[in-house]
GROMACS .gro file of N, CA and C in nm:
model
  432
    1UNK      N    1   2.925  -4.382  17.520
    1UNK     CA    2   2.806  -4.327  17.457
    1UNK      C    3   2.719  -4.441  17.404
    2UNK      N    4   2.584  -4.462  17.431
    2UNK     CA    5   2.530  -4.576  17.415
    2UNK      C    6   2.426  -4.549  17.250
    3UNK      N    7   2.401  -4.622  17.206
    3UNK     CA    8   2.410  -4.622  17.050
    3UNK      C    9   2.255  -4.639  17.047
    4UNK      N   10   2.156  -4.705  17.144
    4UNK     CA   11   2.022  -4.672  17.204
    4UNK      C   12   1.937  -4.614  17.081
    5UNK      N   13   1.863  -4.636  17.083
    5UNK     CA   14   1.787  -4.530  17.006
    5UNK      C   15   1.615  -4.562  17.052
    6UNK      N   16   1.530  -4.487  17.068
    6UNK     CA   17   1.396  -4.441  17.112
    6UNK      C   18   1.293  -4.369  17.042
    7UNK      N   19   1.168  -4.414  16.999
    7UNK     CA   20   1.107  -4.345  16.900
    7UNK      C   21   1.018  -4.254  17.022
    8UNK      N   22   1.055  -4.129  17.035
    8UNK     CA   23   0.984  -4.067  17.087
    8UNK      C   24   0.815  -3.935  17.053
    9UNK      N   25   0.827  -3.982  16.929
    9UNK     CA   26   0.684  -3.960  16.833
    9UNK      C   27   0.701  -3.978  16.716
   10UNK      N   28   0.543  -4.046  16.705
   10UNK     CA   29   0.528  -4.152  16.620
   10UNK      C   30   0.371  -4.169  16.544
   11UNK      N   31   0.415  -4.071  16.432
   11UNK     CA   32   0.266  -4.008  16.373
   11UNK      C   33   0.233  -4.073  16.215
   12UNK      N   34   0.120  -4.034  16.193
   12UNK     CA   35   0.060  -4.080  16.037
   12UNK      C   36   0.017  -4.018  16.021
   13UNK      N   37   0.006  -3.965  15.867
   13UNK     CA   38  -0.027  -3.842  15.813
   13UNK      C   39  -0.149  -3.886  15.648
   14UNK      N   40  -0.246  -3.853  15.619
   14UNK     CA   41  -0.265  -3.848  15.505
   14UNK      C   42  -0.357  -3.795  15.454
   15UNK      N   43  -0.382  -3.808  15.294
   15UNK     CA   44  -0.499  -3.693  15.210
   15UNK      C   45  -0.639  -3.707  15.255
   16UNK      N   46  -0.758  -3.667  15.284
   16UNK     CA   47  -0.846  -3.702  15.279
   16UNK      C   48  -0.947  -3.649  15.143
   17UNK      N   49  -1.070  -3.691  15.165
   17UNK     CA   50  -1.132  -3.672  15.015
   17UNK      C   51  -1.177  -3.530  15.028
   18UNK      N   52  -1.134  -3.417  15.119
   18UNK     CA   53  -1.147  -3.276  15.099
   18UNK      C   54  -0.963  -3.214  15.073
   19UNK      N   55  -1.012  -3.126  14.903
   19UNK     CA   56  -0.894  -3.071  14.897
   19UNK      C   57  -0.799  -2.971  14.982
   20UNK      N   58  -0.664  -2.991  15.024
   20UNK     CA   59  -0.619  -2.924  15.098
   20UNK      C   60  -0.605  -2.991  15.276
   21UNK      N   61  -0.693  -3.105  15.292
   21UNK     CA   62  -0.723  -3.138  15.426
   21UNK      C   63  -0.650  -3.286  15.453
   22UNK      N   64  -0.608  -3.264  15.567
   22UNK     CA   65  -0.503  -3.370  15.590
   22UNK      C   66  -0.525  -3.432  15.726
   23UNK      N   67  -0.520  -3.573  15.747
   23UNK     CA   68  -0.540  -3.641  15.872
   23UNK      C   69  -0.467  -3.678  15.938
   24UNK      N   70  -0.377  -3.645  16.064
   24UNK     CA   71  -0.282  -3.715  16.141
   24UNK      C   72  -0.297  -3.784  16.264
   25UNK      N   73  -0.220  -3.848  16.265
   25UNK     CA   74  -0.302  -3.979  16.350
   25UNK      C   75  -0.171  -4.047  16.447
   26UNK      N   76  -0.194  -4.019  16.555
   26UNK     CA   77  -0.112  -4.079  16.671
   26UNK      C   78  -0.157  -4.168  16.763
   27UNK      N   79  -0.051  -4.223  16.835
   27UNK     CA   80  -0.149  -4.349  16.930
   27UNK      C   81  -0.227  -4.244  17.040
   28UNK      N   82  -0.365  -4.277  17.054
   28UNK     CA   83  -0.464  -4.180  17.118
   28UNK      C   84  -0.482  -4.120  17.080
   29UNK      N   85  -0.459  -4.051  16.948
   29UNK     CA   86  -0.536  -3.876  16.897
   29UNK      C   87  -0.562  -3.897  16.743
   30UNK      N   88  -0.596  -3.837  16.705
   30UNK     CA   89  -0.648  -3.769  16.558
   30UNK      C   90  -0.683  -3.609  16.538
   31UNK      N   91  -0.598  -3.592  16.454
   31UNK     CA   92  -0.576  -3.429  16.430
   31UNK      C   93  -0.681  -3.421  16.269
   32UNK      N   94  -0.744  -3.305  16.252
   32UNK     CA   95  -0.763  -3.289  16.100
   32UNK      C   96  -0.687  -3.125  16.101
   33UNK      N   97  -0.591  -3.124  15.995
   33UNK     CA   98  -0.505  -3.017  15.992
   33UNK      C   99  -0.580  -2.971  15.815
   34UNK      N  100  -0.564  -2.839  15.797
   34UNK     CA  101  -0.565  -2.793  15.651
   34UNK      C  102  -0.463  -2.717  15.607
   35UNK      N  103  -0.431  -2.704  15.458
   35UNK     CA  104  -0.316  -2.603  15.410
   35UNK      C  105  -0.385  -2.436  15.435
   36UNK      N  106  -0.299  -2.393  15.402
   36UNK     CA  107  -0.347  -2.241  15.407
   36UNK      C  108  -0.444  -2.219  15.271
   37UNK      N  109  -0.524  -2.143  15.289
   37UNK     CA  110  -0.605  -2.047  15.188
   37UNK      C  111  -0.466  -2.070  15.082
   38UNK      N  112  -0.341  -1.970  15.107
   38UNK     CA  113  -0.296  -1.918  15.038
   38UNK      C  114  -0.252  -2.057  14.897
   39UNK      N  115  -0.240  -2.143  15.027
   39UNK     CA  116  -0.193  -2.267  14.924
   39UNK      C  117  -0.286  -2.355  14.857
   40UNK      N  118  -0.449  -2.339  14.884
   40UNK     CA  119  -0.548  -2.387  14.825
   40UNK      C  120  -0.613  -2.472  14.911
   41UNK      N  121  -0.577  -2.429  15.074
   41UNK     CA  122  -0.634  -2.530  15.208
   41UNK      C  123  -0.789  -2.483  15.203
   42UNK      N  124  -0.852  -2.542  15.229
   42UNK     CA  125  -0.936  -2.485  15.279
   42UNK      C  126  -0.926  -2.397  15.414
   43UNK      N  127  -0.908  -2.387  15.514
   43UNK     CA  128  -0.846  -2.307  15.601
   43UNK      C  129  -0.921  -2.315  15.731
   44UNK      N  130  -1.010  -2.409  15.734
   44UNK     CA  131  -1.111  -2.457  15.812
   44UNK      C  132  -1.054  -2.511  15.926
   45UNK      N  133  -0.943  -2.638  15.930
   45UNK     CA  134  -0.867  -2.677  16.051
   45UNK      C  135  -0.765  -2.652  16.090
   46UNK      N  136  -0.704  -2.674  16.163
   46UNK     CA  137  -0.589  -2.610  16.204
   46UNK      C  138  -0.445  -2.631  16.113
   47UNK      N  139  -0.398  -2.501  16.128
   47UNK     CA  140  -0.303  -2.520  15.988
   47UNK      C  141  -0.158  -2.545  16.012
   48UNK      N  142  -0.065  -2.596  15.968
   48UNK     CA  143   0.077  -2.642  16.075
   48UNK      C  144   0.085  -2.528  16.060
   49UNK      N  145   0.090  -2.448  16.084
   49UNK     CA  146   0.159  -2.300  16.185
   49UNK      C  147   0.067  -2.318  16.295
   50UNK      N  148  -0.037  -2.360  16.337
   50UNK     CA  149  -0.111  -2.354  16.421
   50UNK      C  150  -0.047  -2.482  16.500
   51UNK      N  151  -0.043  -2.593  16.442
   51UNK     CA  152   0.003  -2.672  16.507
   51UNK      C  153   0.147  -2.667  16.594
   52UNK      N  154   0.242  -2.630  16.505
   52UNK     CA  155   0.360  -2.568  16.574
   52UNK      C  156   0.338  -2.480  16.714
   53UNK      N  157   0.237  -2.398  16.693
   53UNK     CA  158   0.237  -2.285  16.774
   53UNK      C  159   0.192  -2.326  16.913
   54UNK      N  160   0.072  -2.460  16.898
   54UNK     CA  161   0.027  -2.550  16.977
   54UNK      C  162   0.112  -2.631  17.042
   55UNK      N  163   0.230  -2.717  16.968
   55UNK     CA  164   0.346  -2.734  17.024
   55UNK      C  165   0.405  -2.665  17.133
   56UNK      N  166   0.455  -2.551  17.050
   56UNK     CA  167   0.487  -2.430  17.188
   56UNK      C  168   0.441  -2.372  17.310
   57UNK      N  169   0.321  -2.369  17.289
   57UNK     CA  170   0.184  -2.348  17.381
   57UNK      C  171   0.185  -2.443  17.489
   58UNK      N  172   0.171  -2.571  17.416
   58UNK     CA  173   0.189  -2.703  17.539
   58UNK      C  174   0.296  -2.726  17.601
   59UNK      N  175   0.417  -2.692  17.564
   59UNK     CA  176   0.525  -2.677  17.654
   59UNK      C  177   0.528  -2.540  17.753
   60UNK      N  178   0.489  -2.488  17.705
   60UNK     CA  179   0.495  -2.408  17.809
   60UNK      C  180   0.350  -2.401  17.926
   61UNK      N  181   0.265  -2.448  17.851
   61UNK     CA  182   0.161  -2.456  17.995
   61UNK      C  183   0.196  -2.572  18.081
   62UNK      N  184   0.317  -2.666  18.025
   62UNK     CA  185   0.308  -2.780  18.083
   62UNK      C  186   0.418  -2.746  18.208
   63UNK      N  187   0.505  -2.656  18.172
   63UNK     CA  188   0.646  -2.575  18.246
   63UNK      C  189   0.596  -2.520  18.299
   64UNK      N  190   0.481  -2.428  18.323
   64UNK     CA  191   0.456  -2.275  18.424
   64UNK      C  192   0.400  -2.368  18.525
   65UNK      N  193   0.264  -2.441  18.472
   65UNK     CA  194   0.220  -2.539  18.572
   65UNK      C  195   0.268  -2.554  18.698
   66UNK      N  196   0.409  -2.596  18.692
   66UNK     CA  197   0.458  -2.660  18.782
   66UNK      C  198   0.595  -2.633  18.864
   67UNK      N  199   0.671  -2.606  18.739
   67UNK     CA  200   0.828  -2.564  18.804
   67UNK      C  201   0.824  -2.463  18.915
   68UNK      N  202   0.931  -2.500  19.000
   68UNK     CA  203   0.915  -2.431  19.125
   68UNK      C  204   0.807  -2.411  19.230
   69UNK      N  205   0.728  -2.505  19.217
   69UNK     CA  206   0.616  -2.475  19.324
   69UNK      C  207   0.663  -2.600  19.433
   70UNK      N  208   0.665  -2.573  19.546
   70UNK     CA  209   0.724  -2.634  19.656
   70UNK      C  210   0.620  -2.766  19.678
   71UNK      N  211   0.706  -2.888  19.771
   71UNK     CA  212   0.604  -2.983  19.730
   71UNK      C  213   0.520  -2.972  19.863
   72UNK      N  214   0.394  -3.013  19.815
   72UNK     CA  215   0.244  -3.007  19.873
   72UNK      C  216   0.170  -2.874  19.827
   73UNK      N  217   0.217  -2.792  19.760
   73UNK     CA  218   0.177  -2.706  19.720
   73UNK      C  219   0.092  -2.742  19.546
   74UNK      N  220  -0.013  -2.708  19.590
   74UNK     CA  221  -0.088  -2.734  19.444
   74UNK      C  222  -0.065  -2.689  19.339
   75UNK      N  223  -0.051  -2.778  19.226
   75UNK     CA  224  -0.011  -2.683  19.085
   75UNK      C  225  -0.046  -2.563  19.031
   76UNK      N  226  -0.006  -2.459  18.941
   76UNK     CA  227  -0.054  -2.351  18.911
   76UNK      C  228  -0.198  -2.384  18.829
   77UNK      N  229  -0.278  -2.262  18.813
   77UNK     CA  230  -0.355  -2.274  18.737
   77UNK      C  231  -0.302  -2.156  18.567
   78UNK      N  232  -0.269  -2.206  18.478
   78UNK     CA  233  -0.197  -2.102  18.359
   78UNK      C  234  -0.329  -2.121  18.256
   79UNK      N  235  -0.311  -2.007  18.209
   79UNK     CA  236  -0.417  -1.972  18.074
   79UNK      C  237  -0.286  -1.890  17.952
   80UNK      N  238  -0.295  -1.934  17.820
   80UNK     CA  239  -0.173  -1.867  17.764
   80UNK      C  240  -0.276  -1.884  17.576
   81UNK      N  241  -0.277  -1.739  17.583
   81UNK     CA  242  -0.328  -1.668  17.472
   81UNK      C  243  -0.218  -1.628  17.393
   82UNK      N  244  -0.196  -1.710  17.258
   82UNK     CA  245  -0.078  -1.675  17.130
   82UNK      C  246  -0.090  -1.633  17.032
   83UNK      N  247  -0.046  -1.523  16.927
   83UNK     CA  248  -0.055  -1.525  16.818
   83UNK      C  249   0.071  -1.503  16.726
   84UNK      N  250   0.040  -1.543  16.579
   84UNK     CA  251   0.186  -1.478  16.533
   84UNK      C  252   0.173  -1.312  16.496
   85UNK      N  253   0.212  -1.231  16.469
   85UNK     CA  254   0.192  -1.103  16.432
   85UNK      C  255   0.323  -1.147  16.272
   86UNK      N  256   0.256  -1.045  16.167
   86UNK     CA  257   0.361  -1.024  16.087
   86UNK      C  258   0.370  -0.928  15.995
   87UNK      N  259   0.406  -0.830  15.908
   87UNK     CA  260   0.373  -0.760  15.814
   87UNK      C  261   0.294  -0.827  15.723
   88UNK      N  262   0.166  -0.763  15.642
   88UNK     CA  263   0.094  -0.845  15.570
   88UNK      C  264   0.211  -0.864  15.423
   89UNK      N  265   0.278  -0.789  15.422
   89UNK     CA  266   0.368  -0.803  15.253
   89UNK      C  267   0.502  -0.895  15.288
   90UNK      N  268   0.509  -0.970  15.420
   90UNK     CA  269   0.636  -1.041  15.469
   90UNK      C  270   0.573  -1.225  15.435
   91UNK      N  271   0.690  -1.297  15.374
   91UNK     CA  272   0.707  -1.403  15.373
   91UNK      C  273   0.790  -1.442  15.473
   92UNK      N  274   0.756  -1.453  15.589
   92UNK     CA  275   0.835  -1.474  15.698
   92UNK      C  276   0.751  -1.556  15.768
   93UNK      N  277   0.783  -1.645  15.918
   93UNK     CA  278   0.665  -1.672  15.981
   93UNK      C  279   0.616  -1.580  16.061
   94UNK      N  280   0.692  -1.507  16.106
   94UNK     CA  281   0.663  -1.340  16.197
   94UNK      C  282   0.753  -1.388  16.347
   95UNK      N  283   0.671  -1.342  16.410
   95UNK     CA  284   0.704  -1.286  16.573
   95UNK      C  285   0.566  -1.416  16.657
   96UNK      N  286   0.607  -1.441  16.764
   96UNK     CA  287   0.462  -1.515  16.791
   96UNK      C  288   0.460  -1.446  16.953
   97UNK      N  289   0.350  -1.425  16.973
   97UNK     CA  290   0.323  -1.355  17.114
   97UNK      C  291   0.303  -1.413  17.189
   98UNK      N  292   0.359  -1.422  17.336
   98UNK     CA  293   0.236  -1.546  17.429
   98UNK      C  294   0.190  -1.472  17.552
   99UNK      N  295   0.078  -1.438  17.583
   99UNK     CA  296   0.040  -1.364  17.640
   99UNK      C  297  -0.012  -1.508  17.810
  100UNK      N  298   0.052  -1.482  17.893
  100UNK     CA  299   0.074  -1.588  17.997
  100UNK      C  300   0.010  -1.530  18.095
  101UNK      N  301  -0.148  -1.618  18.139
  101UNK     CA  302  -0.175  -1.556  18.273
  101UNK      C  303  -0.139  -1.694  18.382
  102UNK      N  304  -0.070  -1.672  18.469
  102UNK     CA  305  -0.034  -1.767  18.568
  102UNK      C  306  -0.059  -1.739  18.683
  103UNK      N  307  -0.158  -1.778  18.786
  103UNK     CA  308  -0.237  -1.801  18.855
  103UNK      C  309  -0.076  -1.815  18.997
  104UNK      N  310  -0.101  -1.732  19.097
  104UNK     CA  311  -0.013  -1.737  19.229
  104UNK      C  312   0.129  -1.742  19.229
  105UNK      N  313   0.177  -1.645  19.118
  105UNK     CA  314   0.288  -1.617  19.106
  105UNK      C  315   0.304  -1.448  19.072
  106UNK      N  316   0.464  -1.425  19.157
  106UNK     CA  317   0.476  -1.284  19.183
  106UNK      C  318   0.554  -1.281  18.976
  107UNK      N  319   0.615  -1.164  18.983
  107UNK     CA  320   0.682  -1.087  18.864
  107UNK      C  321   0.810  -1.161  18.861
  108UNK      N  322   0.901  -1.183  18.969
  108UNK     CA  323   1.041  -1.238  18.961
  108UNK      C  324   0.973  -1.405  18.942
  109UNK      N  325   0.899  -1.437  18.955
  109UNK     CA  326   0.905  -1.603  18.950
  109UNK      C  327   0.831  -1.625  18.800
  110UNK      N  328   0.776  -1.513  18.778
  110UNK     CA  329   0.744  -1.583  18.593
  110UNK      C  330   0.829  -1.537  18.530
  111UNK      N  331   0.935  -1.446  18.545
  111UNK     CA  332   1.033  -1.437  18.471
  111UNK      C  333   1.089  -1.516  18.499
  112UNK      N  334   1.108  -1.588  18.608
  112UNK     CA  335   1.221  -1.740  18.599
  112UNK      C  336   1.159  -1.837  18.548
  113UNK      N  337   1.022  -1.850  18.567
  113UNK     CA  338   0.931  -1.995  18.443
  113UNK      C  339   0.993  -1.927  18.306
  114UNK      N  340   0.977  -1.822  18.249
  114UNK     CA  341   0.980  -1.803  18.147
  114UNK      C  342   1.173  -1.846  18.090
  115UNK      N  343   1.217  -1.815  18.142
  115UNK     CA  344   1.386  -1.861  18.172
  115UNK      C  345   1.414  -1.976  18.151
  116UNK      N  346   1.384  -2.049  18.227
  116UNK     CA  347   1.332  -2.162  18.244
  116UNK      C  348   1.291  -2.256  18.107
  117UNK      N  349   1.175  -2.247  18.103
  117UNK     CA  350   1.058  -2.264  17.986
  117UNK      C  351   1.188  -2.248  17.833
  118UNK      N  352   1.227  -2.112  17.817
  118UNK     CA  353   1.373  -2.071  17.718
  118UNK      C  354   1.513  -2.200  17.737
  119UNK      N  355   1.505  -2.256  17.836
  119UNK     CA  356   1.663  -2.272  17.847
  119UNK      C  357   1.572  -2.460  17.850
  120UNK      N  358   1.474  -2.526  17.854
  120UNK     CA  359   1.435  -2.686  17.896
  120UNK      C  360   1.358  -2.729  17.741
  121UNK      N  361   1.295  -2.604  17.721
  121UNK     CA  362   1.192  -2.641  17.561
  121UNK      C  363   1.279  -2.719  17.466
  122UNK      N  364   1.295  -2.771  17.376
  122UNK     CA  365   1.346  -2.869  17.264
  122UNK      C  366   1.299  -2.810  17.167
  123UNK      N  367   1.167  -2.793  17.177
  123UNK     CA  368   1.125  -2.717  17.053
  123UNK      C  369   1.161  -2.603  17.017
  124UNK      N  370   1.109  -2.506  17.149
  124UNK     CA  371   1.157  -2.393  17.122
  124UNK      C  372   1.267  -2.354  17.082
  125UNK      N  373   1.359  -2.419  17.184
  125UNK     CA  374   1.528  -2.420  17.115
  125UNK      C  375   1.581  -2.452  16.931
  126UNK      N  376   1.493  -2.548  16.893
  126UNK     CA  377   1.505  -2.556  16.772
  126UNK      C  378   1.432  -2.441  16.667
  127UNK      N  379   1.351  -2.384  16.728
  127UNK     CA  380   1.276  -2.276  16.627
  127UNK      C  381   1.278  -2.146  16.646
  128UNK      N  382   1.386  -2.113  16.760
  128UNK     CA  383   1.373  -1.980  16.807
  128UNK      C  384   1.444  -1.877  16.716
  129UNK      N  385   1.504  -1.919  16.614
  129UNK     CA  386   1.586  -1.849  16.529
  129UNK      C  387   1.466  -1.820  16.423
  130UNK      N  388   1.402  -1.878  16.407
  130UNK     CA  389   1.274  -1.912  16.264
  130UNK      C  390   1.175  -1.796  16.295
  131UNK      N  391   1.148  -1.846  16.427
  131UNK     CA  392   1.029  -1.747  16.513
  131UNK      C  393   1.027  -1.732  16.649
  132UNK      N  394   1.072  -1.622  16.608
  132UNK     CA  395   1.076  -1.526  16.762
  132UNK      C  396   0.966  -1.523  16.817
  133UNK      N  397   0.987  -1.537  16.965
  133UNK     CA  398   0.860  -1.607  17.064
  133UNK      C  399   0.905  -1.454  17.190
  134UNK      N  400   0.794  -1.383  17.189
  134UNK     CA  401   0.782  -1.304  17.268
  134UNK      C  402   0.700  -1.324  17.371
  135UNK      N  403   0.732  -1.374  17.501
  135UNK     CA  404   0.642  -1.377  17.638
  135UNK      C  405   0.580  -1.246  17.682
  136UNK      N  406   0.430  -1.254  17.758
  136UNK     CA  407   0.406  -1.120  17.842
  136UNK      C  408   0.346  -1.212  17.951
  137UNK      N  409   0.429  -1.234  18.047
  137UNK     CA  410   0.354  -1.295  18.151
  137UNK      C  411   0.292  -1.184  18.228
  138UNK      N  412   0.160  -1.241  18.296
  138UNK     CA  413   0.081  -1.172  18.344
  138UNK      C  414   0.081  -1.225  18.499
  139UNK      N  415   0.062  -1.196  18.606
  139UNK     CA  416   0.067  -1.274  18.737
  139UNK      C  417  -0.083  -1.219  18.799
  140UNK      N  418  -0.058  -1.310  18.913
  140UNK     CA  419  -0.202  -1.297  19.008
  140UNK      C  420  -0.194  -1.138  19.038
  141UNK      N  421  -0.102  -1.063  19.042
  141UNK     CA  422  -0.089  -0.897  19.118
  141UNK      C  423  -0.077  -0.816  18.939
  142UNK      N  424  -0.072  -0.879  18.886
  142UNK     CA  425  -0.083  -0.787  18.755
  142UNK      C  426  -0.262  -0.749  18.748
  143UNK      N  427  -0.247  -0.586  18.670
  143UNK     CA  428  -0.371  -0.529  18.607
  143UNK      C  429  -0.420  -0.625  18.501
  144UNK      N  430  -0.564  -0.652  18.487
  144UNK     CA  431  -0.610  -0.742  18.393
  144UNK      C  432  -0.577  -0.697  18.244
   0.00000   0.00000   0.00000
């Protein structure tokens, strides 16, 4: 077992001169994130539940994309609309929806991206107990 170790993200975080608003900063990007209303964010940028959810989002457009498409065959084209749903009186994070349209795929093959996508994510695997992630893939032969 090799003792190795790899920084595989590698972020900066800090206050800016608006209350509630926070700057994170990676090699190539800059995020402006805010707290929630509830916590005194202003609520203006994206809030880590949003970010998380974005997390999730990008793994999986980055998985449907591609897995299983034979080679010379051009990548998918995916569009994936999320939200969380929750009771308004619940301190929970809720349920998060992902509503998956994937471009030249039948019903049995986005249920295997989605399989797939469940059994390769890191993230997901780590948060699926926290928040339940409900797929509705949609395919090229699905009603709009």
């Amino acid at each position: 077992m090799s003792d190795r170790v790899t920084v595989v993200s590698n972020l900066h975080g800090r206050t800016t001169d608006v209350r509630g608003r926070y700057a994170i900063a990676g090699p190539g990007f800059d995020i402006a994130s805010d707290g929630s209303v509830r916590s005194g964010g202003p609520g203006e940028e994206a809030s880590s539940l949003d970010l998380l959810v974005a997390s999730l989002v990008s793994c999986a457009l980055n998985a449907f994309r591609h897995d299983f498409v034979e080679g010379g065959q051009p990548e998918r084209q995916v569009e994936i609309f999320a939200r969380i749903e929750r009771k308004v009186e619940g301190d929970y994070l809720g349920t998060l929806i992902m509503e998956c349209f994937i471009d030249g795929v039948d019903h049995v093959t986005a249920d295997e991206l989605v399989a797939e996508y469940k059994k390769r994510c890191r993230i997901y695997n780590a948060l699926k107990e926290s928040l339940p992630v409900v797929f509705v893939p949609h395919t090229a032969g699905s009603p709009g």
